[in-house]
Short mmCIF file of C-alpha atoms and ligand atoms in Angstrom, two decimals:
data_model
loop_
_atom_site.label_atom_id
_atom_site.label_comp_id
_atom_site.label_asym_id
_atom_site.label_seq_id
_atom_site.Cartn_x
_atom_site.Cartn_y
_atom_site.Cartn_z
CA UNK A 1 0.00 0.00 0.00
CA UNK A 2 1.50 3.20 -0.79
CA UNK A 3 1.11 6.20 1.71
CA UNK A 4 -1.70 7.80 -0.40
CA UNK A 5 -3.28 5.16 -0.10
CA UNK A 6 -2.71 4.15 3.28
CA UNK A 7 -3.81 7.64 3.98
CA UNK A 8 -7.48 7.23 2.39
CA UNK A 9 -7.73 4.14 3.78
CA UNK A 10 -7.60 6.04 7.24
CA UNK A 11 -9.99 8.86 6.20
CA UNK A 12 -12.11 6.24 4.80
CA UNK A 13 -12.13 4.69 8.52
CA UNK A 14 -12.52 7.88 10.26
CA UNK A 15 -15.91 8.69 7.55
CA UNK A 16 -17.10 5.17 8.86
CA UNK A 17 -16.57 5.91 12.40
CA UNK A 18 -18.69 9.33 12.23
CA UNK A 19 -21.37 7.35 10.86
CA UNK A 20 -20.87 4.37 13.27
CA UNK A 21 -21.26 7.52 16.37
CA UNK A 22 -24.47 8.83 15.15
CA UNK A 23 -26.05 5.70 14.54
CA UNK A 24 -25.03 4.43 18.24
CA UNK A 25 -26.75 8.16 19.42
CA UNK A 26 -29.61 7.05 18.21
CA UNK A 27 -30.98 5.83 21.85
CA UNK A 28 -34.71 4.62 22.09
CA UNK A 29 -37.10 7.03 22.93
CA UNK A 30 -38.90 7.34 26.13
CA UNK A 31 -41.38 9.58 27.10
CA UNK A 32 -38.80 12.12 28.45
CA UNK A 33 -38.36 15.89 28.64
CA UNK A 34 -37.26 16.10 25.15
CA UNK A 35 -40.44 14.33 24.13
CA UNK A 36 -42.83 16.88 26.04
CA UNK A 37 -41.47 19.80 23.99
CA UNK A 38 -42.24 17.82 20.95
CA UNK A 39 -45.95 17.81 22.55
CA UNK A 40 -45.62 21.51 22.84
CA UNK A 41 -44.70 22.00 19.25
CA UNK A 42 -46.95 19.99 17.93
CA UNK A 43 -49.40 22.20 19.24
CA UNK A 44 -50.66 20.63 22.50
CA UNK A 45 -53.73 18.41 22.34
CA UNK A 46 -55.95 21.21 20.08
CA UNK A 47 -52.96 20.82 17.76
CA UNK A 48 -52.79 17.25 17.55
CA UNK A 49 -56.84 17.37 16.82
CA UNK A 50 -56.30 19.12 14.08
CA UNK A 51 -53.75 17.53 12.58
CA UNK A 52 -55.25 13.90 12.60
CA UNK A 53 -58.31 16.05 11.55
CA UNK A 54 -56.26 16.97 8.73
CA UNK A 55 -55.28 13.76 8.24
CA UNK A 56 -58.42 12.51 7.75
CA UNK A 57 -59.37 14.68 5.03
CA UNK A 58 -56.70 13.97 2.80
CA UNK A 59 -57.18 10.02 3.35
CA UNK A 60 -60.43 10.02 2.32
CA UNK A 61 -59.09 12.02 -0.97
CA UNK A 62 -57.02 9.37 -0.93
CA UNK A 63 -58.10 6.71 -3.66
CA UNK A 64 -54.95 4.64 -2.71
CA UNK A 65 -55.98 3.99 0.96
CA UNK A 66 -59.73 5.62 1.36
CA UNK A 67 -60.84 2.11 0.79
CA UNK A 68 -59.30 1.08 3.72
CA UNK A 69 -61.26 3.62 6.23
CA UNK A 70 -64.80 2.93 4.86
CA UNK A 71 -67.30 2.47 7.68
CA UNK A 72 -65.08 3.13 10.20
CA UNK A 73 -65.99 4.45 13.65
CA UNK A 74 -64.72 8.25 12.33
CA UNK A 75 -65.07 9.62 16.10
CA UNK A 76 -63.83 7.03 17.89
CA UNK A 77 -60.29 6.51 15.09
CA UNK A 78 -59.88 10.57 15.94
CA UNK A 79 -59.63 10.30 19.32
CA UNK A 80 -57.68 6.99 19.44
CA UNK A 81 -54.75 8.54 16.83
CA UNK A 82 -55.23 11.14 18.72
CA UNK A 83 -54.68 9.94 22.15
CA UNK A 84 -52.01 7.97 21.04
CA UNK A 85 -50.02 10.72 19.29
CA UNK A 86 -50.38 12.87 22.22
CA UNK A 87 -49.32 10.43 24.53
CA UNK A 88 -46.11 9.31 22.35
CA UNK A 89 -44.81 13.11 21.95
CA UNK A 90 -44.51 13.12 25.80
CA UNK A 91 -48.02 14.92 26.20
CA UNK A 92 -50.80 13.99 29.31
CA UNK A 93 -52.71 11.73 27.52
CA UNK A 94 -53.04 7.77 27.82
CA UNK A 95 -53.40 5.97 24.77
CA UNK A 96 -56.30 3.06 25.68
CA UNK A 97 -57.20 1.44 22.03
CA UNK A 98 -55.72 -2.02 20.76
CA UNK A 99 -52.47 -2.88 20.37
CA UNK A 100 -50.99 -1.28 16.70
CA UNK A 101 -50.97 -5.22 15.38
CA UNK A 102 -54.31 -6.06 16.54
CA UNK A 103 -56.20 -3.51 14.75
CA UNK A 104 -54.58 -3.61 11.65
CA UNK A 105 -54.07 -7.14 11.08
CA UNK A 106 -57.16 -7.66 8.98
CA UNK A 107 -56.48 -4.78 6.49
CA UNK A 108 -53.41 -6.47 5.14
CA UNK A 109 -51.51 -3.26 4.33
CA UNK A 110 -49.69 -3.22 1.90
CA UNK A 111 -46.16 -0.94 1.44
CA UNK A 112 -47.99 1.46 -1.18
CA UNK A 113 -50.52 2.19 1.54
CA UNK A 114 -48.22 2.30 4.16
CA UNK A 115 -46.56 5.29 2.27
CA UNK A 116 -49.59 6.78 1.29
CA UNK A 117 -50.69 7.23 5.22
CA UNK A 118 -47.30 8.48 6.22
CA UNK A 119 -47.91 10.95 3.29
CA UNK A 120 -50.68 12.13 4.11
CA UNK A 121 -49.36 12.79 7.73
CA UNK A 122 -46.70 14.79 7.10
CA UNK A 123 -49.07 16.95 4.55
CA UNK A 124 -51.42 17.53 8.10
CA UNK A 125 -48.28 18.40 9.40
CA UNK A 126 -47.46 20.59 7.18
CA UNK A 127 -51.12 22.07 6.94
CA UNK A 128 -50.53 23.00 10.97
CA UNK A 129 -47.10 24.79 10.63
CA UNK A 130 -45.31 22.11 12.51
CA UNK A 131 -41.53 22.71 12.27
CA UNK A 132 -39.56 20.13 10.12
CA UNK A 133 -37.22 19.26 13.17
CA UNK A 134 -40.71 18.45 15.34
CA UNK A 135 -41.87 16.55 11.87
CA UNK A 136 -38.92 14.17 12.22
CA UNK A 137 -39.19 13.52 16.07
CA UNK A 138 -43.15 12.33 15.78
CA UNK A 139 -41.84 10.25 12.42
CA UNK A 140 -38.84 8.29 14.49
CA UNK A 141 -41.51 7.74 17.28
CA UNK A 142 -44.35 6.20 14.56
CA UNK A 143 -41.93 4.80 12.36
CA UNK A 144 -41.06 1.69 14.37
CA UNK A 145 -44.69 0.47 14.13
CA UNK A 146 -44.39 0.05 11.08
CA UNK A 147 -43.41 -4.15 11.09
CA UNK A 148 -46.62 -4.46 13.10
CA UNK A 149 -48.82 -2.42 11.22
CA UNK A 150 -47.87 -4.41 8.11
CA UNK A 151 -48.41 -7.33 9.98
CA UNK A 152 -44.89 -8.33 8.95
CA UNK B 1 -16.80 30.00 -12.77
CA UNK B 2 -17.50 30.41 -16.55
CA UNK B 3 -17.34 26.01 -16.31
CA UNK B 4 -20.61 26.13 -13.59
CA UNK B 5 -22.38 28.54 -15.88
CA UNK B 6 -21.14 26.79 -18.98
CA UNK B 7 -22.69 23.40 -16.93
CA UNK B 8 -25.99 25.23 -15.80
CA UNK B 9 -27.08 26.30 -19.43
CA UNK B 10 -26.09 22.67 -20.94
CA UNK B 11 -28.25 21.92 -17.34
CA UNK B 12 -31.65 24.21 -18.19
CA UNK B 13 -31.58 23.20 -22.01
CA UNK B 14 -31.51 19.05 -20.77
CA UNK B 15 -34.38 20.42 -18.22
CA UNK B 16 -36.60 21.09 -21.22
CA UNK B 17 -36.31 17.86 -22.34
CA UNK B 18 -36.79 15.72 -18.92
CA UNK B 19 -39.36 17.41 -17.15
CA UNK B 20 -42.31 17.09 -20.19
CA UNK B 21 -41.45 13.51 -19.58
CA UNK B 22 -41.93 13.27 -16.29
CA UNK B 23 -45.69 14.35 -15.52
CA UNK B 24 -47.23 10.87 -14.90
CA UNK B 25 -47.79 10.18 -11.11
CA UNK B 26 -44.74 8.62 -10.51
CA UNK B 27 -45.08 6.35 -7.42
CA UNK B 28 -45.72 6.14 -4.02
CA UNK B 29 -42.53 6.26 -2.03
CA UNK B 30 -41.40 9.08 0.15
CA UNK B 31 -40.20 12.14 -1.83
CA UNK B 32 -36.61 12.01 -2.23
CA UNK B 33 -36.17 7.98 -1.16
CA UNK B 34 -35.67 7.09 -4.79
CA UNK B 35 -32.05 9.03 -4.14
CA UNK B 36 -30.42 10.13 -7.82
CA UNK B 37 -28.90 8.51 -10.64
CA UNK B 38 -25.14 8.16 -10.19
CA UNK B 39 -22.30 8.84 -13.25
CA UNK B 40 -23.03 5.10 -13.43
CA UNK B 41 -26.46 4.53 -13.83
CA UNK B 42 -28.05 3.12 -10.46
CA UNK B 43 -29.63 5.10 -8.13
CA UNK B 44 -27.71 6.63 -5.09
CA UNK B 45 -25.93 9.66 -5.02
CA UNK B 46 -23.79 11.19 -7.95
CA UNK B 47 -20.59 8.61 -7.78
CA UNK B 48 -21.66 5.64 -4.90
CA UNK B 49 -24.95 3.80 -5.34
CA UNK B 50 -27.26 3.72 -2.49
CA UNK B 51 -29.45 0.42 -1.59
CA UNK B 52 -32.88 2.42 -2.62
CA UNK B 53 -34.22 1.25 -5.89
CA UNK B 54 -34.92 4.22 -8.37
CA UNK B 55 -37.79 6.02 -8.43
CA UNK B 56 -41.01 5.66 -6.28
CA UNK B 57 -42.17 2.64 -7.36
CA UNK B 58 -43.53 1.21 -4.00
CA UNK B 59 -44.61 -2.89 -3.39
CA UNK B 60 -47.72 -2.59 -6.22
CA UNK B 61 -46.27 0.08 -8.40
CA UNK B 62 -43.73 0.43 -11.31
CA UNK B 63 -41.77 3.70 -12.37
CA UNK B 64 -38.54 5.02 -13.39
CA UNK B 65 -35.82 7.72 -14.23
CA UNK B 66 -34.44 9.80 -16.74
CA UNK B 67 -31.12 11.25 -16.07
CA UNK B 68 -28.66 13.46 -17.24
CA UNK B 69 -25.69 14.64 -15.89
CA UNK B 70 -21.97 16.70 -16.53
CA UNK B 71 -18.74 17.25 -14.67
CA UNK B 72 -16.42 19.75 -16.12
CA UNK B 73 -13.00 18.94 -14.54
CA UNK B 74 -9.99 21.30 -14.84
CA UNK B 75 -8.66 19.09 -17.78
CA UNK B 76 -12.21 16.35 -18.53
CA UNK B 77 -15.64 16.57 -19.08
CA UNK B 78 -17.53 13.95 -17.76
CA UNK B 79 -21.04 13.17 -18.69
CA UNK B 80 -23.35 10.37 -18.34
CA UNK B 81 -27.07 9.64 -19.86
CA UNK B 82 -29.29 7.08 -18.63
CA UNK B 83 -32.79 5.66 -17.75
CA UNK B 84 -33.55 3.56 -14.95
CA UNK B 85 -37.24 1.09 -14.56
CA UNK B 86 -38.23 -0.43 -11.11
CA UNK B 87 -40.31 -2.78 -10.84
CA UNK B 88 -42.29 -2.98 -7.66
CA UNK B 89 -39.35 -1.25 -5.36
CA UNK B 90 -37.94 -5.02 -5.59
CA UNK B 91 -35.80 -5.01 -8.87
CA UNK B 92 -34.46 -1.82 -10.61
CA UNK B 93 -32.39 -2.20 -14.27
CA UNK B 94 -30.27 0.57 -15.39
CA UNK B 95 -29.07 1.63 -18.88
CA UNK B 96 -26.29 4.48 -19.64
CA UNK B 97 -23.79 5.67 -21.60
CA UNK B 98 -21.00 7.43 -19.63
CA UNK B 99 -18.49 9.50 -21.61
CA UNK B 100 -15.02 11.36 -21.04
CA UNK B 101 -13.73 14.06 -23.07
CA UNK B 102 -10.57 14.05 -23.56
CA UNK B 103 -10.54 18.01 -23.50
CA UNK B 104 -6.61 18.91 -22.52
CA UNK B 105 -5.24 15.48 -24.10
CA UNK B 106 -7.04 14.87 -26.91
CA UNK B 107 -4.79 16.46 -29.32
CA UNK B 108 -1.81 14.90 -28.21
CA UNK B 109 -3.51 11.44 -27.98
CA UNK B 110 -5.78 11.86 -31.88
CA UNK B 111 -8.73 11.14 -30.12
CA UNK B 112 -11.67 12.99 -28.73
CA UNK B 113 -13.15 11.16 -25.95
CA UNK B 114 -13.21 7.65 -23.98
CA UNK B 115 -17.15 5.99 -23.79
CA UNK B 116 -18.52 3.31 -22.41
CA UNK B 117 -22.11 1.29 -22.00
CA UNK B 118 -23.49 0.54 -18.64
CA UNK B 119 -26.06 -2.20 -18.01
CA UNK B 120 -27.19 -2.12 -14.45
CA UNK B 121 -29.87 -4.28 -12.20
CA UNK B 122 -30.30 -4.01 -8.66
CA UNK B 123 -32.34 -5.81 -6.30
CA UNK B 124 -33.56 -5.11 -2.86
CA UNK B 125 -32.76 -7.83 -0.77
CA UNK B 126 -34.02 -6.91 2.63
CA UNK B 127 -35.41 -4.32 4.59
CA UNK B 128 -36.53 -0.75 4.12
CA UNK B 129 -34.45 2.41 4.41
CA UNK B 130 -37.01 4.66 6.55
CA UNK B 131 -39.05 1.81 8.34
CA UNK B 132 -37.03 -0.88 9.12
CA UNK B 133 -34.54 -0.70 11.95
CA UNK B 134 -31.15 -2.33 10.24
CA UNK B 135 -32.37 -0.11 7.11
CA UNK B 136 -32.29 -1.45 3.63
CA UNK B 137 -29.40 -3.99 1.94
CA UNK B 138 -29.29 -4.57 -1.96
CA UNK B 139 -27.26 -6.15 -3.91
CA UNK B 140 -26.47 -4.85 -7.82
CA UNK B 141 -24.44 -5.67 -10.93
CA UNK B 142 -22.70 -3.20 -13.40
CA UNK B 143 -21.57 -4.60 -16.82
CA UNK B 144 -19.91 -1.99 -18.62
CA UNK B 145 -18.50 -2.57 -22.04
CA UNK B 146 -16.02 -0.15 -23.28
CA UNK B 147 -16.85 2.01 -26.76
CA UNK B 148 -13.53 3.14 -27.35
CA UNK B 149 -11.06 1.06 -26.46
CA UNK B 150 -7.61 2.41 -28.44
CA UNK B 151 -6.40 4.30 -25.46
CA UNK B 152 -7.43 1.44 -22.52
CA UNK B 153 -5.31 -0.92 -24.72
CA UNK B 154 -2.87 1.51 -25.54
CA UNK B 155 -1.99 2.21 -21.07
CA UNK B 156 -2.08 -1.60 -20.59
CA UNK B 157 -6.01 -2.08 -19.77
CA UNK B 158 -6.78 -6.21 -19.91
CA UNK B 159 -10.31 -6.04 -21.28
CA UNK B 160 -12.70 -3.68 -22.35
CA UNK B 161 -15.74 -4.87 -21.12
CA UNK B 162 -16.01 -5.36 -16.86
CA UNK B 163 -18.75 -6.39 -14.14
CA UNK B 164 -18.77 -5.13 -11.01
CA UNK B 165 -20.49 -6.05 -8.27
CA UNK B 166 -21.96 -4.35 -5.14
CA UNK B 167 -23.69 -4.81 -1.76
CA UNK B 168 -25.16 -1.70 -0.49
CA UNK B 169 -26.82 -0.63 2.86
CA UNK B 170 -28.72 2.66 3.15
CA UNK B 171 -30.44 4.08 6.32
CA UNK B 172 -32.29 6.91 7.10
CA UNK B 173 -31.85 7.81 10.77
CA UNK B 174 -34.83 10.53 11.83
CA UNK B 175 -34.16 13.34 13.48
CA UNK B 176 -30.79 12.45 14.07
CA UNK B 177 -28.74 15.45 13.55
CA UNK B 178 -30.39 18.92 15.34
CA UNK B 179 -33.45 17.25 14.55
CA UNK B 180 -32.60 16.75 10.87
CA UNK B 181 -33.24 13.41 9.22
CA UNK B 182 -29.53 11.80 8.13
CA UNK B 183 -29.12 9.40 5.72
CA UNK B 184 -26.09 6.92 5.85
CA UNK B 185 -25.18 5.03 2.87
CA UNK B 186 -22.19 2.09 2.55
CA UNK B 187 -21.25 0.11 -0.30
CA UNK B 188 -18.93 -2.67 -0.68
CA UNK B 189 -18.10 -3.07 -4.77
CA UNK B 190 -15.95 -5.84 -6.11
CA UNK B 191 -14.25 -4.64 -9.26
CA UNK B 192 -10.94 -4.38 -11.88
CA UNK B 193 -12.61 -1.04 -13.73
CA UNK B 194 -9.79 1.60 -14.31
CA UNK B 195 -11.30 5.26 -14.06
CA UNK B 196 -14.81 3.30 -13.81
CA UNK B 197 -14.29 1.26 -16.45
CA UNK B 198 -13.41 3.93 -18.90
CA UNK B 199 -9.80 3.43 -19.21
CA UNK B 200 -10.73 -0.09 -19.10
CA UNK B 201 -10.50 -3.44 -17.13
CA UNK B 202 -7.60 -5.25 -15.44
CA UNK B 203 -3.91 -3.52 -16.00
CA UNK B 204 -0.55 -4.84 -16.03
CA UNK B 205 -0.37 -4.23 -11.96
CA UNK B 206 -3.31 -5.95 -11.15
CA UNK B 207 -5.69 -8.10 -12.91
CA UNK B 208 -7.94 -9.26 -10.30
CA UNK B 209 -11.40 -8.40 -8.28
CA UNK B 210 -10.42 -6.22 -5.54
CA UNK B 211 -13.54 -5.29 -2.94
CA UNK B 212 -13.24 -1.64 -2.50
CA UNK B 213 -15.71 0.79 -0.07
CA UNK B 214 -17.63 3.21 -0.48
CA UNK B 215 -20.06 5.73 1.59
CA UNK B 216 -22.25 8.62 1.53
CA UNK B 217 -23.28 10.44 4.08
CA UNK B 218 -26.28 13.22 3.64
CA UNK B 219 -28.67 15.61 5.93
CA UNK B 220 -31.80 16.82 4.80
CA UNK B 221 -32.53 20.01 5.51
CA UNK B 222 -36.18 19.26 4.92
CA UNK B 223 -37.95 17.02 2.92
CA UNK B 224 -36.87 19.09 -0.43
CA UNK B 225 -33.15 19.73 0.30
CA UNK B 226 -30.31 16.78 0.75
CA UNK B 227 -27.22 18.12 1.36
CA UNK B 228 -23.75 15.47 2.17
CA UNK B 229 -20.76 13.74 1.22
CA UNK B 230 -19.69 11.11 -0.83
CA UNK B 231 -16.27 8.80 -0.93
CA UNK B 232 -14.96 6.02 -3.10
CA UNK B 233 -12.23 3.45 -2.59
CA UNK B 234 -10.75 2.75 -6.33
CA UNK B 235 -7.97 0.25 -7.16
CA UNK B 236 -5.00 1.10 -8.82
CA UNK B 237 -4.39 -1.54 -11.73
CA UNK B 238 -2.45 0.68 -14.49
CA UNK B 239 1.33 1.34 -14.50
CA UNK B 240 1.43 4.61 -16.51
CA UNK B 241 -0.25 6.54 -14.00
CA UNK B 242 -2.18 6.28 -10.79
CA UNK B 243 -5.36 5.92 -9.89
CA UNK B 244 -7.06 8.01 -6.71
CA UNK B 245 -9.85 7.97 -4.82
CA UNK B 246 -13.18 9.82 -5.65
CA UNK B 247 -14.90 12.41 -3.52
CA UNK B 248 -17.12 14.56 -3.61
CA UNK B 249 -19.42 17.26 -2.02
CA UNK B 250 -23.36 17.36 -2.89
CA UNK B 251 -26.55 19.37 -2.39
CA UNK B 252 -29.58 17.76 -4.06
CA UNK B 253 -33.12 19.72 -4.50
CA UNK B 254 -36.10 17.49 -4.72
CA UNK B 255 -38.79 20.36 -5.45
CA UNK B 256 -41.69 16.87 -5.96
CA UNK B 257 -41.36 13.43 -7.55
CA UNK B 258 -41.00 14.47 -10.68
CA UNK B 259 -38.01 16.22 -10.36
CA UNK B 260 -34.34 16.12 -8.51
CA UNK B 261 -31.62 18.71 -9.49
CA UNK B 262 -27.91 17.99 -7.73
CA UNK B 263 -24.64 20.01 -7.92
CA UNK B 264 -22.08 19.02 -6.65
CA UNK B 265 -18.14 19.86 -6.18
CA UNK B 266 -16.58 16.75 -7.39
CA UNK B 267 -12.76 15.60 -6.96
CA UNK B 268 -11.81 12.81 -8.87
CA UNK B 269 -7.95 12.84 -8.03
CA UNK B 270 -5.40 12.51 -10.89
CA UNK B 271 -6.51 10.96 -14.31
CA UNK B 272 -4.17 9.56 -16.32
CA UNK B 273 -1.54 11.57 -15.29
CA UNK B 274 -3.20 14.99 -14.82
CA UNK B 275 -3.09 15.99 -11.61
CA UNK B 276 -5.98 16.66 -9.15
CA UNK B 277 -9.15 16.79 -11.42
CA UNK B 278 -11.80 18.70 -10.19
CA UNK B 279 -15.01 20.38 -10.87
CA UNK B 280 -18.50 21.24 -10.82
CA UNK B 281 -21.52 18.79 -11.34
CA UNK B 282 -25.01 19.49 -12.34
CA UNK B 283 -27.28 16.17 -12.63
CA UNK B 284 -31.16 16.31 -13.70
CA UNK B 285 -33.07 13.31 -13.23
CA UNK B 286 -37.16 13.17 -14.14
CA UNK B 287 -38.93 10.12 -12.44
CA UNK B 288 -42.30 8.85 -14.33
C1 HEM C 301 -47.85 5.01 11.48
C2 HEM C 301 -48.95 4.56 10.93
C3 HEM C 301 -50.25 4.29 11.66
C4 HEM C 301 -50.65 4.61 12.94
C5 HEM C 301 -49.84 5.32 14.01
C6 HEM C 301 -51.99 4.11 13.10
C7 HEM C 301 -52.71 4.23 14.27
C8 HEM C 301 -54.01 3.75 14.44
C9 HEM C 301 -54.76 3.79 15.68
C10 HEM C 301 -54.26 4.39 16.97
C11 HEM C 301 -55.95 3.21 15.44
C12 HEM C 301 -57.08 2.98 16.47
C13 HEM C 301 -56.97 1.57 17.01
C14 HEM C 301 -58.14 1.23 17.91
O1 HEM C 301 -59.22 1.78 17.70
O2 HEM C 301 -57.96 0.40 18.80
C15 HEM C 301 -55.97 2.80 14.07
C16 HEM C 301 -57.03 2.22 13.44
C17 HEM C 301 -57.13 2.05 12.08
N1 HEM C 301 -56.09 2.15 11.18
FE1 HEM C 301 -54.24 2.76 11.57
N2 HEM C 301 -52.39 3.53 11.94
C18 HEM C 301 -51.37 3.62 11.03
C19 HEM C 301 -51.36 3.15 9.73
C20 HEM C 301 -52.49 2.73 9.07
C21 HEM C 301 -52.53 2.41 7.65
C22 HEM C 301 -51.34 2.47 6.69
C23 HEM C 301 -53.83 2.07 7.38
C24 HEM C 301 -54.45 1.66 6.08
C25 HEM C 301 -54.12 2.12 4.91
C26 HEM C 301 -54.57 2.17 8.61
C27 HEM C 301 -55.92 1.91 8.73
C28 HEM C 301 -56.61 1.92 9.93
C29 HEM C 301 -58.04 1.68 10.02
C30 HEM C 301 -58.99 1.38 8.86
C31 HEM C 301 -58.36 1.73 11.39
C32 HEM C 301 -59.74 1.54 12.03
C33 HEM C 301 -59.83 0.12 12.50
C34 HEM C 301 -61.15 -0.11 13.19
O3 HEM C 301 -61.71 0.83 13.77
O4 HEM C 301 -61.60 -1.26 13.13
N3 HEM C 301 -53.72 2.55 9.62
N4 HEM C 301 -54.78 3.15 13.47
#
């Protein structure tokens, strides 16, 4: 190996090890004080109303997934989203509806959909003004449902 | 300076041509998960592919890319044409044609430019780069088959035609940086391309696979803006001159589906013997 590219071999390594550092940062979250300010940005619990409110509009625009939500309890899927989103983003709320797998395990959701719903959130997120940086926290808190919402 | 405005009108007249195209509804994935098209066809960044499939095809969808892209280097242009398909975000297949003008040597040398095909497929193996917690691994294939092949021969190049293959894992960590979501990329390629491929395959120093690495590294600002950087291990199989390294340093804008733009300051080390070539890029890629 000639010093060159011994060198880039090193800053190669060092790249790696950046990479390595922020993906072992990456703790799990808890409900913690970092969590309740994401509550607070979000908008408190009015907030959060209107945003799955939101939501709901633009699925049932939706023709990829408004299928899916025909006949459903409308009331009762508002204030279970939003019970749980409130609760997740550190707020004082307790989320009391079926586990994520349970209730979704008949729908047999497929990726597409999946896609389409996160979609369609971060539009209502948009649509309430919610910073990007807030956007991302409430994302890495729903994205890890994902394997059980898909049933997978 | 004249070379990025040179690159940006070459840029807006390609633009008129791509973005007609790409008006169909073109999938289902998460703006800006379909990455770009790289100088080599596949979708990642602009020189290391990524382990997303191109496009937004999701599980029940098909779709694809058109791209176009230049790098003026102090002494080389580089440019590279190509479309991508994927089918069903489980198998993508890449065609290109990557070329090299000779601009500084091809007096001297009686000809104008080095070219070469590239025939790409990738698969998705496992995994998915936002949902899945160990991210998303693919594994690809490049055959590239030289178009000129006078001046490969000519510096001891073993073959003109090469296959290289790759294992890639891409993640996108939220919030990970100030809030910001980060995307890591690494890729392991086994290979004996010269320059790519374009100065050929195998050399008189080395004639074998070597596995070399490769990683990107990018931020989004928000969901339209990807800013990062970009590194790739080459070997070194010529005697006439060396071989370096590739790096380079990106900011992509991802206005919809439809539509990524990337420029990027690119450093592609010494070419055949010309020292330290670097420049600007400008890539346009239309999805459909
Ligand atoms: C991160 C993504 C998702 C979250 C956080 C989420 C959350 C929830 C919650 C909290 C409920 C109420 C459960 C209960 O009443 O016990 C629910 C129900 C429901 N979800 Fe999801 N969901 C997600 C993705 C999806 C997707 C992709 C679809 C389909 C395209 C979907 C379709 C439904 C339907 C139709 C119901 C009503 C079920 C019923 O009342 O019988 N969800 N979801």
């Amino acid at each position: 190996m000639t010093p060159e590219r011994f060198m880039n071999a090193i800053r190669f390594t060092l790249l790696l090890l950046v990479l390595g550092g922020l993906t072992a940062c990456q703790h799990p979250h808890t409900p913690d004080h970092r969590d309740a300010d994401l509550y607070q940005a979000l908008g408190e619990r009015a907030g959060i109303e209107t945003m799955v409110e939101n939501l709901l509009y633009l699925i049932v625009e939706d023709e990829r997934i408004a299928f899916q939500f025909k006949g459903i309890d409308v009331a009762h899927f508002h204030r279970q989203l939003s019970d749980q989103i409130c609760e997740l983003s550190g707020g004082p709320c307790l989320y009391t509806g079926r586990k994520m797998r349970e209730s979704h395990s008949a729908m047999a959701i497929t990726e597409t959909q999946f896609n389409a719903l996160t979609e369609n959130l971060i539009l209502a997120m948009e649509q309430n003004r919610i910073p990007t940086g807030a956007q991302n926290r409430l994302l890495a808190l729903l994205a890890p449902l994902h394997q059980d919402i898909r049933g997978l | 300076m004249m070379r990025l405005i040179r690159t940006s009108c070459t840029t807006l007249v390609l633009a008129a041509l791509v973005i007609p195209m790409a008006s169909a509804d073109p999938g289902s994935r998460i703006w800006a998960t379909g990455g770009v098209t790289t100088i080599e066809g596949s979708a990642g960044g602009g020189l290391v592919p990524w382990a997303m499939l191109s496009g937004y095809a999701s599980d029940r969808e098909w779709g694809g890319t058109l791209a176009l892209t230049r790098a003026e280097l102090d002494d080389f242009t580089v440019s590279f044409t190509g479309v991508t398909l994927n089918w069903r975000n489980r198998l993508e297949v890449s065609v290109g044609r990557q070329t090299l003008d000779l601009d500084t040597l091809g007096a001297a040398l009686g000809e104008d430019e080095l070219s070469q095909d590239i025939f790409g497929v990738k698969t998705r193996l496992w995994g998915d780069v936002l949902y899945h917690r160990y991210g998303q691994w693919s594994a690809g294939l490049q055959h590239k088959r030289n178009r000129t092949f006078t001046i490969p021969d000519a510096v001891g190049a073993r073959d003109d035609s090469g296959t290289d293959v790759y294992l890639s894992g891409s993640k996108l960590f939220f919030a990970a940086v100030l809030d910001r979501n980060l995307l890591a990329n690494i890729t392991v390629r086994g290979t004996k391309a010269n320059q790519g491929g374009l100065l050929g395959f195998g050399g008189d120093q080395d004639d074998g696979y070597e596995a070399q690495f490769e990683s990107s590294l990018g931020v989004f600002i928000d969901r339209r803006w990807l800013a990062g950087v970009e590194y790739r291990q080459k070997p070194d199989n010529l005697g006439f001159a060396r071989e370096d390294d590739w790096w380079d340093l990106f900011i992509a804008w991802v206005p919809d589906r439809s539509l990524a733009v990337t420029a990027a300051w690119v450093n592609l080390g010494d070419i055949a013997g010309l020292e330290n070539q670097q420049g600007a890029y400008l890539s346009l890629q239309g999805s459909f």
